[in-house]
PDB file of C-alpha atoms in Angstrom:
ATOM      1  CA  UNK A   1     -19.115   1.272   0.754  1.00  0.00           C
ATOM      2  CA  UNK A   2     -16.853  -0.860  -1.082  1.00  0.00           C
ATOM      3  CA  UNK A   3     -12.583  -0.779   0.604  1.00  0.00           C
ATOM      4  CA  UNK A   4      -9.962  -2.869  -1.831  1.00  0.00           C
ATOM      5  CA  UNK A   5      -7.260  -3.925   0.666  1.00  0.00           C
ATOM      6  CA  UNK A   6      -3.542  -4.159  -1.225  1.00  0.00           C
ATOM      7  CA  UNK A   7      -0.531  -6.205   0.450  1.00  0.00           C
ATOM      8  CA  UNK A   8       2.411  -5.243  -1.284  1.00  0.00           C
ATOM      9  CA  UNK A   9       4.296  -7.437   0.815  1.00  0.00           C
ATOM     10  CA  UNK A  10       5.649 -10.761  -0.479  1.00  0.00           C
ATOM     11  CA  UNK A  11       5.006 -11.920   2.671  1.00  0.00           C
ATOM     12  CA  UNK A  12       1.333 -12.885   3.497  1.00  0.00           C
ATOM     13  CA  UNK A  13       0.943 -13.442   7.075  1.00  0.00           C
ATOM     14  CA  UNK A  14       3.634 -11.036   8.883  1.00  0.00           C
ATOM     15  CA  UNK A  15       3.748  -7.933   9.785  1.00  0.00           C
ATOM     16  CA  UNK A  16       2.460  -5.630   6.866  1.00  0.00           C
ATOM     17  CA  UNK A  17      -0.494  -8.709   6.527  1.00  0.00           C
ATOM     18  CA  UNK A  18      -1.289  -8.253  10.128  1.00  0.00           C
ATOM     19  CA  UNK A  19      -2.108  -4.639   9.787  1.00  0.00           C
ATOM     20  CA  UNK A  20      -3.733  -4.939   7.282  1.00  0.00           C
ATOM     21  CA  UNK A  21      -6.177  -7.795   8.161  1.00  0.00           C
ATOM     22  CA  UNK A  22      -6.874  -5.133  10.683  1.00  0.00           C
ATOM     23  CA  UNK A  23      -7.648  -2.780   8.647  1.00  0.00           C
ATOM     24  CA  UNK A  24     -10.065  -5.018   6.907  1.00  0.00           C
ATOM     25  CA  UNK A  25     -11.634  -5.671  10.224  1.00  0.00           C
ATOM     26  CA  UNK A  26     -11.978  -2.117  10.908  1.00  0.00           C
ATOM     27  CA  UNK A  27     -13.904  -1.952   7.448  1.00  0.00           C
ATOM     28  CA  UNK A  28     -15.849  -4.133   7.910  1.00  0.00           C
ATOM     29  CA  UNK A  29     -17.498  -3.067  11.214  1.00  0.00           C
ATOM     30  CA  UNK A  30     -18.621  -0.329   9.743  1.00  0.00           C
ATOM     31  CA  UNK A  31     -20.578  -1.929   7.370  1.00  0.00           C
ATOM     32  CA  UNK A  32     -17.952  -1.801   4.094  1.00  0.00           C
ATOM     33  CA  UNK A  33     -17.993  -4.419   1.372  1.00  0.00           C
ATOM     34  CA  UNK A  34     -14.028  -5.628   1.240  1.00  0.00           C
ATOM     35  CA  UNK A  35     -11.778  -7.302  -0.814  1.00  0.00           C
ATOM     36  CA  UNK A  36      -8.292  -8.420   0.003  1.00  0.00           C
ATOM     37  CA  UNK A  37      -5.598  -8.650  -2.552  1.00  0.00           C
ATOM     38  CA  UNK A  38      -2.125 -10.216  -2.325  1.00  0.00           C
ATOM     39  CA  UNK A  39      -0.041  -8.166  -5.288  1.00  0.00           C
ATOM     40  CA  UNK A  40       2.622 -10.870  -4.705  1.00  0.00           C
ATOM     41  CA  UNK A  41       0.342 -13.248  -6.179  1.00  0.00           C
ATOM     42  CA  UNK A  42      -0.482 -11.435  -9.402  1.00  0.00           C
ATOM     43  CA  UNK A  43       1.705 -11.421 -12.612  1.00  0.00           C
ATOM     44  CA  UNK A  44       2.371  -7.845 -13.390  1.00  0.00           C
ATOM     45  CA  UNK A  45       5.215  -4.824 -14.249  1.00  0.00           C
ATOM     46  CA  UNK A  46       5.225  -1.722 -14.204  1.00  0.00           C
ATOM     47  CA  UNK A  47       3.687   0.909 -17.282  1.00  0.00           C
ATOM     48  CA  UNK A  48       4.889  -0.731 -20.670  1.00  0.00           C
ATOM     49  CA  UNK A  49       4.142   2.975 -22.205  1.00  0.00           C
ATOM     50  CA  UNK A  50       1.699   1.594 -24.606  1.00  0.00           C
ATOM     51  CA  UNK A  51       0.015   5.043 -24.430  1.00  0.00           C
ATOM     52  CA  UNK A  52      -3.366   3.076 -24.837  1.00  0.00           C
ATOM     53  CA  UNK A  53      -4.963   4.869 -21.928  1.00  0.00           C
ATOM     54  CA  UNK A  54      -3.855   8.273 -23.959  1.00  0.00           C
ATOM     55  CA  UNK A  55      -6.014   7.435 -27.186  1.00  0.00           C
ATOM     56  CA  UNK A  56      -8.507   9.860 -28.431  1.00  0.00           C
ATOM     57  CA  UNK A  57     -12.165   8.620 -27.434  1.00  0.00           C
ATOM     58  CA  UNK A  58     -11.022   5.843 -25.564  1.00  0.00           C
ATOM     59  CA  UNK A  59     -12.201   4.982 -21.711  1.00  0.00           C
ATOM     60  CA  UNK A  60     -10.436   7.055 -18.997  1.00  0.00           C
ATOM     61  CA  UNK A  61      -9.376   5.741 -16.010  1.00  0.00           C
ATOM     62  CA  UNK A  62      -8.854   2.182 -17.719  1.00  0.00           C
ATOM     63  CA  UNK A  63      -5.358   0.356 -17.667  1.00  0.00           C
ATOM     64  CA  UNK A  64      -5.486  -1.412 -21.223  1.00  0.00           C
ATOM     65  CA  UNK A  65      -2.560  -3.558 -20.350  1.00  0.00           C
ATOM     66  CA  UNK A  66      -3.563  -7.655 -20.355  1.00  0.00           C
ATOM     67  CA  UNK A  67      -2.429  -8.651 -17.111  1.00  0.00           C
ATOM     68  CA  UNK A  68      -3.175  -9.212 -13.673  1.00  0.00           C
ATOM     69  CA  UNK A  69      -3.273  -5.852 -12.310  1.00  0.00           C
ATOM     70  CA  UNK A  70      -5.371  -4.188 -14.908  1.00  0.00           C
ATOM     71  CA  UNK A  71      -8.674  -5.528 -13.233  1.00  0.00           C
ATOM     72  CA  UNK A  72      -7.620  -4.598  -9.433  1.00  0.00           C
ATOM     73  CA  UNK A  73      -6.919  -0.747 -11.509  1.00  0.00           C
ATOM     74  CA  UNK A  74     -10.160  -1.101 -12.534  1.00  0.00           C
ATOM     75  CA  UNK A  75     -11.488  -1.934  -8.724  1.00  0.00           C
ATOM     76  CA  UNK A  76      -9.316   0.376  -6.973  1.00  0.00           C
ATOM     77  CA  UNK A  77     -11.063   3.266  -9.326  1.00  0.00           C
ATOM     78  CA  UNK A  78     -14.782   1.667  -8.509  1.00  0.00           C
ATOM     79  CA  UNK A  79     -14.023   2.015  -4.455  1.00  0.00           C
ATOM     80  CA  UNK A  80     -14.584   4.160  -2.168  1.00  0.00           C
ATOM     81  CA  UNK A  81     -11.924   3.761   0.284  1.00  0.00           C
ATOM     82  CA  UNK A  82      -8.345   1.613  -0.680  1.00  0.00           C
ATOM     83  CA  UNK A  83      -5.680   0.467   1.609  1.00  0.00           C
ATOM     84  CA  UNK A  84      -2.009  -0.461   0.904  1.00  0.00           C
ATOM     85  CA  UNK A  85       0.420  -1.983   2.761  1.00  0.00           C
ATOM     86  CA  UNK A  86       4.425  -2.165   2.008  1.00  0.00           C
ATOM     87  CA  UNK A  87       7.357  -3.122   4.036  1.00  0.00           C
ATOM     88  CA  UNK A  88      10.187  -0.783   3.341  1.00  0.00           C
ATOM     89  CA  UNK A  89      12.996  -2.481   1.828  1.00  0.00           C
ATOM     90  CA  UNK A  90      16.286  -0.594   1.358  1.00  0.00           C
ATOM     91  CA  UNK A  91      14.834   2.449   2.623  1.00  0.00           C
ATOM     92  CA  UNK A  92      11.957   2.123  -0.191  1.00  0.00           C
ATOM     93  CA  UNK A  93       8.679   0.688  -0.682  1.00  0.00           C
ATOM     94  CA  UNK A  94       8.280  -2.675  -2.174  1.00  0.00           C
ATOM     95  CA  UNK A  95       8.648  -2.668  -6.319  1.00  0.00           C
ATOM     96  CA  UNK A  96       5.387  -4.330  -6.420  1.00  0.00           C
ATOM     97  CA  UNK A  97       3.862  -0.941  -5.129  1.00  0.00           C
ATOM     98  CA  UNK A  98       6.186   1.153  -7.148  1.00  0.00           C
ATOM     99  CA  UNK A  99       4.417  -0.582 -10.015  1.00  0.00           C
ATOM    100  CA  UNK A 100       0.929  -0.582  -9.057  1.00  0.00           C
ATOM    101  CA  UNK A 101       1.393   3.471  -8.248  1.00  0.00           C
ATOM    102  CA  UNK A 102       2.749   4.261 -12.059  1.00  0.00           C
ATOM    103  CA  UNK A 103       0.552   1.935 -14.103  1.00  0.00           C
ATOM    104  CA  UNK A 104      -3.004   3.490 -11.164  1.00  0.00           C
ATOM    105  CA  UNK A 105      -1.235   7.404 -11.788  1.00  0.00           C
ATOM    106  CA  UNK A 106      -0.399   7.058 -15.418  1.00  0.00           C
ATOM    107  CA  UNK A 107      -3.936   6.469 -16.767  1.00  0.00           C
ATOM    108  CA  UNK A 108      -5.638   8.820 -15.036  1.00  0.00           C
ATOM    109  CA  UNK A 109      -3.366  11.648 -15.651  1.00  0.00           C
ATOM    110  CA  UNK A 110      -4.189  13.872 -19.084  1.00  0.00           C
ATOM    111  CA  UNK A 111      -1.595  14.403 -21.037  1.00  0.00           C
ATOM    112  CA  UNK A 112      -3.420  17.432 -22.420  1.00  0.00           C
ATOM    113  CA  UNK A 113      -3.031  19.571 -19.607  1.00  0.00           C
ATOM    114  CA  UNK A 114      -1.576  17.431 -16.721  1.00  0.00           C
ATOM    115  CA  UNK A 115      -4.973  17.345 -14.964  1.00  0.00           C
ATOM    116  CA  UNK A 116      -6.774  14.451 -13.569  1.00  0.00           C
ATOM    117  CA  UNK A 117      -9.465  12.534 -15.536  1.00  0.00           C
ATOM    118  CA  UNK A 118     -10.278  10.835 -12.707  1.00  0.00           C
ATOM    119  CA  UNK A 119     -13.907  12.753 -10.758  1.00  0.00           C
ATOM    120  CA  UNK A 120     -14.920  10.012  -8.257  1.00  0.00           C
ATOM    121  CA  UNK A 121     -13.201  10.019  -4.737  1.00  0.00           C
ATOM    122  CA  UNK A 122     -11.206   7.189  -3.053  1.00  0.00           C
ATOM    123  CA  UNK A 123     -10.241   7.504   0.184  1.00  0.00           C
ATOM    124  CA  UNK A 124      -6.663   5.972   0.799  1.00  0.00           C
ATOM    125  CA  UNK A 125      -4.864   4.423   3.881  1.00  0.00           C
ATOM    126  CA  UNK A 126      -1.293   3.316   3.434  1.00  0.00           C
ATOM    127  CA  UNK A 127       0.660   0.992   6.169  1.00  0.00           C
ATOM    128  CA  UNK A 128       4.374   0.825   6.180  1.00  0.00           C
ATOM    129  CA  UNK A 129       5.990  -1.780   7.829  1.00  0.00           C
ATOM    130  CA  UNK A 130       9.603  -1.548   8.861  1.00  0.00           C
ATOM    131  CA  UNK A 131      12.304  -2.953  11.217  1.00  0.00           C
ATOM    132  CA  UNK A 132      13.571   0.850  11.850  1.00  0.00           C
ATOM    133  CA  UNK A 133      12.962   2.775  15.165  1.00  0.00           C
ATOM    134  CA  UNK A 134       9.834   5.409  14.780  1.00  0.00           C
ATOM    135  CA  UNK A 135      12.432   8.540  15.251  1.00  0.00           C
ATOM    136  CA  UNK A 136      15.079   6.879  12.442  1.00  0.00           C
ATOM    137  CA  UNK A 137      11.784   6.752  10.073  1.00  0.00           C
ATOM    138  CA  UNK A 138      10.832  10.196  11.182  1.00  0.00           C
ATOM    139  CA  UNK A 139      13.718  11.416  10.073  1.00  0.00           C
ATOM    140  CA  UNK A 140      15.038   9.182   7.176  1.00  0.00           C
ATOM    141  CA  UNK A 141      11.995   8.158   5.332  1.00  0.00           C
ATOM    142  CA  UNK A 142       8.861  10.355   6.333  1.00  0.00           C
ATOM    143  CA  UNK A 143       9.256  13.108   3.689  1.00  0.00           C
ATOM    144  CA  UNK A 144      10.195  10.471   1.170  1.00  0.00           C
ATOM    145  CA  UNK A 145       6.935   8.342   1.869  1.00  0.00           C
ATOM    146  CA  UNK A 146       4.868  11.147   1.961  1.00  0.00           C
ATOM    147  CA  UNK A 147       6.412  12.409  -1.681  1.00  0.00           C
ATOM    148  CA  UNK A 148       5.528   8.892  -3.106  1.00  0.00           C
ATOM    149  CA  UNK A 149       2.444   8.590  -1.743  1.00  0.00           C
ATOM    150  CA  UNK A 150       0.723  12.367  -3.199  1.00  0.00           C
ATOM    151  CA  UNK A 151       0.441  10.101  -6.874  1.00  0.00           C
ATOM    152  CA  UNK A 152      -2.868   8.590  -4.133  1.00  0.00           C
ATOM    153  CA  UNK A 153      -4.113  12.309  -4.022  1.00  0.00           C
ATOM    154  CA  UNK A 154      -5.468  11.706  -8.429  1.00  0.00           C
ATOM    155  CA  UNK A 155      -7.885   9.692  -6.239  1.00  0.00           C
ATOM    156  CA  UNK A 156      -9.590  13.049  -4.806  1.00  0.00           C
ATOM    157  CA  UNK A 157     -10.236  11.376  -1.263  1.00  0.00           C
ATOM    158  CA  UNK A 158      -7.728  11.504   1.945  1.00  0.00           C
ATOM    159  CA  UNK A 159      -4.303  10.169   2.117  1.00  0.00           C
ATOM    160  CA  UNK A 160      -3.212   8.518   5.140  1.00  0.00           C
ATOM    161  CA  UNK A 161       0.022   7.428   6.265  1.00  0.00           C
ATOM    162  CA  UNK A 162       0.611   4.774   9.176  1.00  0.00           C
ATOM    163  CA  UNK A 163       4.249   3.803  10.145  1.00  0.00           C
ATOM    164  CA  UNK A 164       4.290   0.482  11.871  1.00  0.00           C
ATOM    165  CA  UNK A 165       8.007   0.406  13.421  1.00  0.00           C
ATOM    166  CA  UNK A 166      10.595  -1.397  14.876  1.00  0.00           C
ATOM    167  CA  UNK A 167       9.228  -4.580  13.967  1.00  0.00           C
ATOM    168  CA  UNK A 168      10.076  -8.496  14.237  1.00  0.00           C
ATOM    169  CA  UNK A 169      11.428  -9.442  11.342  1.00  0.00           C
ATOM    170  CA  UNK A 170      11.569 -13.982  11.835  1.00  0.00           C
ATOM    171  CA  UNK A 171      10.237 -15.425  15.074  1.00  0.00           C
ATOM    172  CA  UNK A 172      13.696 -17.419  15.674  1.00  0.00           C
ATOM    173  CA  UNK A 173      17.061 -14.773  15.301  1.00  0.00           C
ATOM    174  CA  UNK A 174      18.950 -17.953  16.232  1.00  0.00           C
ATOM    175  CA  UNK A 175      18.112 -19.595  12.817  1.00  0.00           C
ATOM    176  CA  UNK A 176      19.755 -16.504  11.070  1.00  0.00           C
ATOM    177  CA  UNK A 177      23.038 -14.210  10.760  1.00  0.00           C
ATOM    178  CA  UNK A 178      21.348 -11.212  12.198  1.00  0.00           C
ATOM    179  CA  UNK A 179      23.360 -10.182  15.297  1.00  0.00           C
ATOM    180  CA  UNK A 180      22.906  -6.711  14.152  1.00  0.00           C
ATOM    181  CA  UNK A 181      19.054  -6.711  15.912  1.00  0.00           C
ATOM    182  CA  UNK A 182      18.449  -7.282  19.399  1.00  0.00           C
ATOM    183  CA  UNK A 183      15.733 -10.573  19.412  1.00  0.00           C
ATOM    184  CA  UNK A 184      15.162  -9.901  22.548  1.00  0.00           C
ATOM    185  CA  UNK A 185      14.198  -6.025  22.154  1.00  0.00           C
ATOM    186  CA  UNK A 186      12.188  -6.848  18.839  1.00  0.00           C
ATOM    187  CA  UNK A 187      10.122  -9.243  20.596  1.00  0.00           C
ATOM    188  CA  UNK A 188       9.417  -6.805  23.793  1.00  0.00           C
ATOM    189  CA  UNK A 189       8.098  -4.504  20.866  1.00  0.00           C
ATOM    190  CA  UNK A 190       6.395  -7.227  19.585  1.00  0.00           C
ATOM    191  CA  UNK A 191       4.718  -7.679  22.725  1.00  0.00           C
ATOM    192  CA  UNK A 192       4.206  -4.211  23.778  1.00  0.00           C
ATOM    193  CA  UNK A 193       3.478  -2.087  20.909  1.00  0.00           C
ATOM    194  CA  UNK A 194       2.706  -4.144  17.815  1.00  0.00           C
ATOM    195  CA  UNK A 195      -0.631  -4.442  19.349  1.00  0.00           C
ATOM    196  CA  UNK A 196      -0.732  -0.851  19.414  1.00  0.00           C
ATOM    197  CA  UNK A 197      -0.626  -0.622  15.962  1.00  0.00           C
ATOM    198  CA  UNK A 198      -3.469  -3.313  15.267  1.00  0.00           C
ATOM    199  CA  UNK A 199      -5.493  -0.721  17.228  1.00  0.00           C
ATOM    200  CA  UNK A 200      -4.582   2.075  14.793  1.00  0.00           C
ATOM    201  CA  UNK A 201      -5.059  -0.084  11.828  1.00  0.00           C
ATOM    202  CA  UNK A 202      -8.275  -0.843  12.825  1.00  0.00           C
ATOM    203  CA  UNK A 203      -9.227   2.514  13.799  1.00  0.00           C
ATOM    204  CA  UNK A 204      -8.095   3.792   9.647  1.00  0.00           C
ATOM    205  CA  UNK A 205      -9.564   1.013   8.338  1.00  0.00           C
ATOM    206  CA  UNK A 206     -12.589   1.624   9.876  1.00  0.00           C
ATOM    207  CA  UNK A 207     -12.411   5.778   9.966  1.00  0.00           C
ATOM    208  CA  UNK A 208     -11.446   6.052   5.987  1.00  0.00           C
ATOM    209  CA  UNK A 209     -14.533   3.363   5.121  1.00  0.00           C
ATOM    210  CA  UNK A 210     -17.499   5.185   6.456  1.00  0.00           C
TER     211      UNK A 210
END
């Protein structure tokens, strides 16, 4: 079994990191080949519309943009299980993600009859990071994540969708203007659930890879 690993976070060793380091761990103990890939480190956009992957007898499934992310495309189609991770920003995913999800979408989709060229299966775990209670993403976000996250469904495997909430956002609030957030209440959750959520990362990252 081969798992690709995604941060989509520019941040590398935080929260959206963290879970998924765990999720790599949770791979790996069940015996899956991994690779872990910073996007925040790779020179990239979004589709340029080249319409390359559209050509008549050309290779499906194949981003024929020259840049960074056109060889991770290429891995991501080549696994069996891939795993994302994004902070929400401004009630959104990171536009690293957004990017990586239209340029992955656009060239396996047929523009012949909307179907999917793409016959392989790839299972998919996404983590979303965020400083917002569990019920305000429940309510706020969940239907919106889940929206963005059927383009994953081309890959033919499951979709999965862990919310990591009410996170620490710096580890001193006394360096920062950020009297809106309790320091003391993120770091309780810090303490008390974060933890908890390493446990479910592990347990995707491991279920999703067998």
């Amino acid at each position: 079994m081969k798992t690709i690993i995604l941060n989509g976070s520019p941040r590398k060793n935080w929260n959206t990191a963290e879970m998924l380091k765990s999720v790599q761990k949770g791979a790996e103990s069940v015996g899956a080949e991994t690779e872990y890939i910073d996007l925040y480190s790779l020179n990239y956009t979004g589709c340029r519309s080249c319409m390359a992957c559209k050509r008549k007898d050309i290779e499906r499934c194949h981003c024929f943009w020259k840049d960074d992310l056109s060889p991770v495309i290429d891995k991501i189609f080549s696994a069996d299980a891939m795993f994302i991770g994004s902070p929400i920003y401004l009630g959104d995913i990171t536009s690293q993600v957004h990017a990586l999800i239209e340029r992955l979408h656009f060239c396996d989709l047929s523009y012949d009859d909307y179907s999917n060229y793409f016959k392989g299966k790839v299972n998919v775990g996404v983590v979303l990071t965020m400083n917002a209670p569990k019920a305000f993403y429940e309510s706020a976000y969940k239907a919106q994540m889940e929206r963005q996250m059927e383009a994953f469904k081309a890959l033919n495997g499951t979709v999965e969708i862990y919310p990591c909430c009410d996170t620490l956002q710096v580890a001193d609030y006394s360096k920062f203007n950020m009297a809106g957030f309790s320091e003391e209440h993120k770091k309780e959750m810090r303490e008390k659930q974060f933890p908890a959520d390493l446990d479910m990362a592990f347990q995707m990252g491991a279920r999703l890879s067998k």
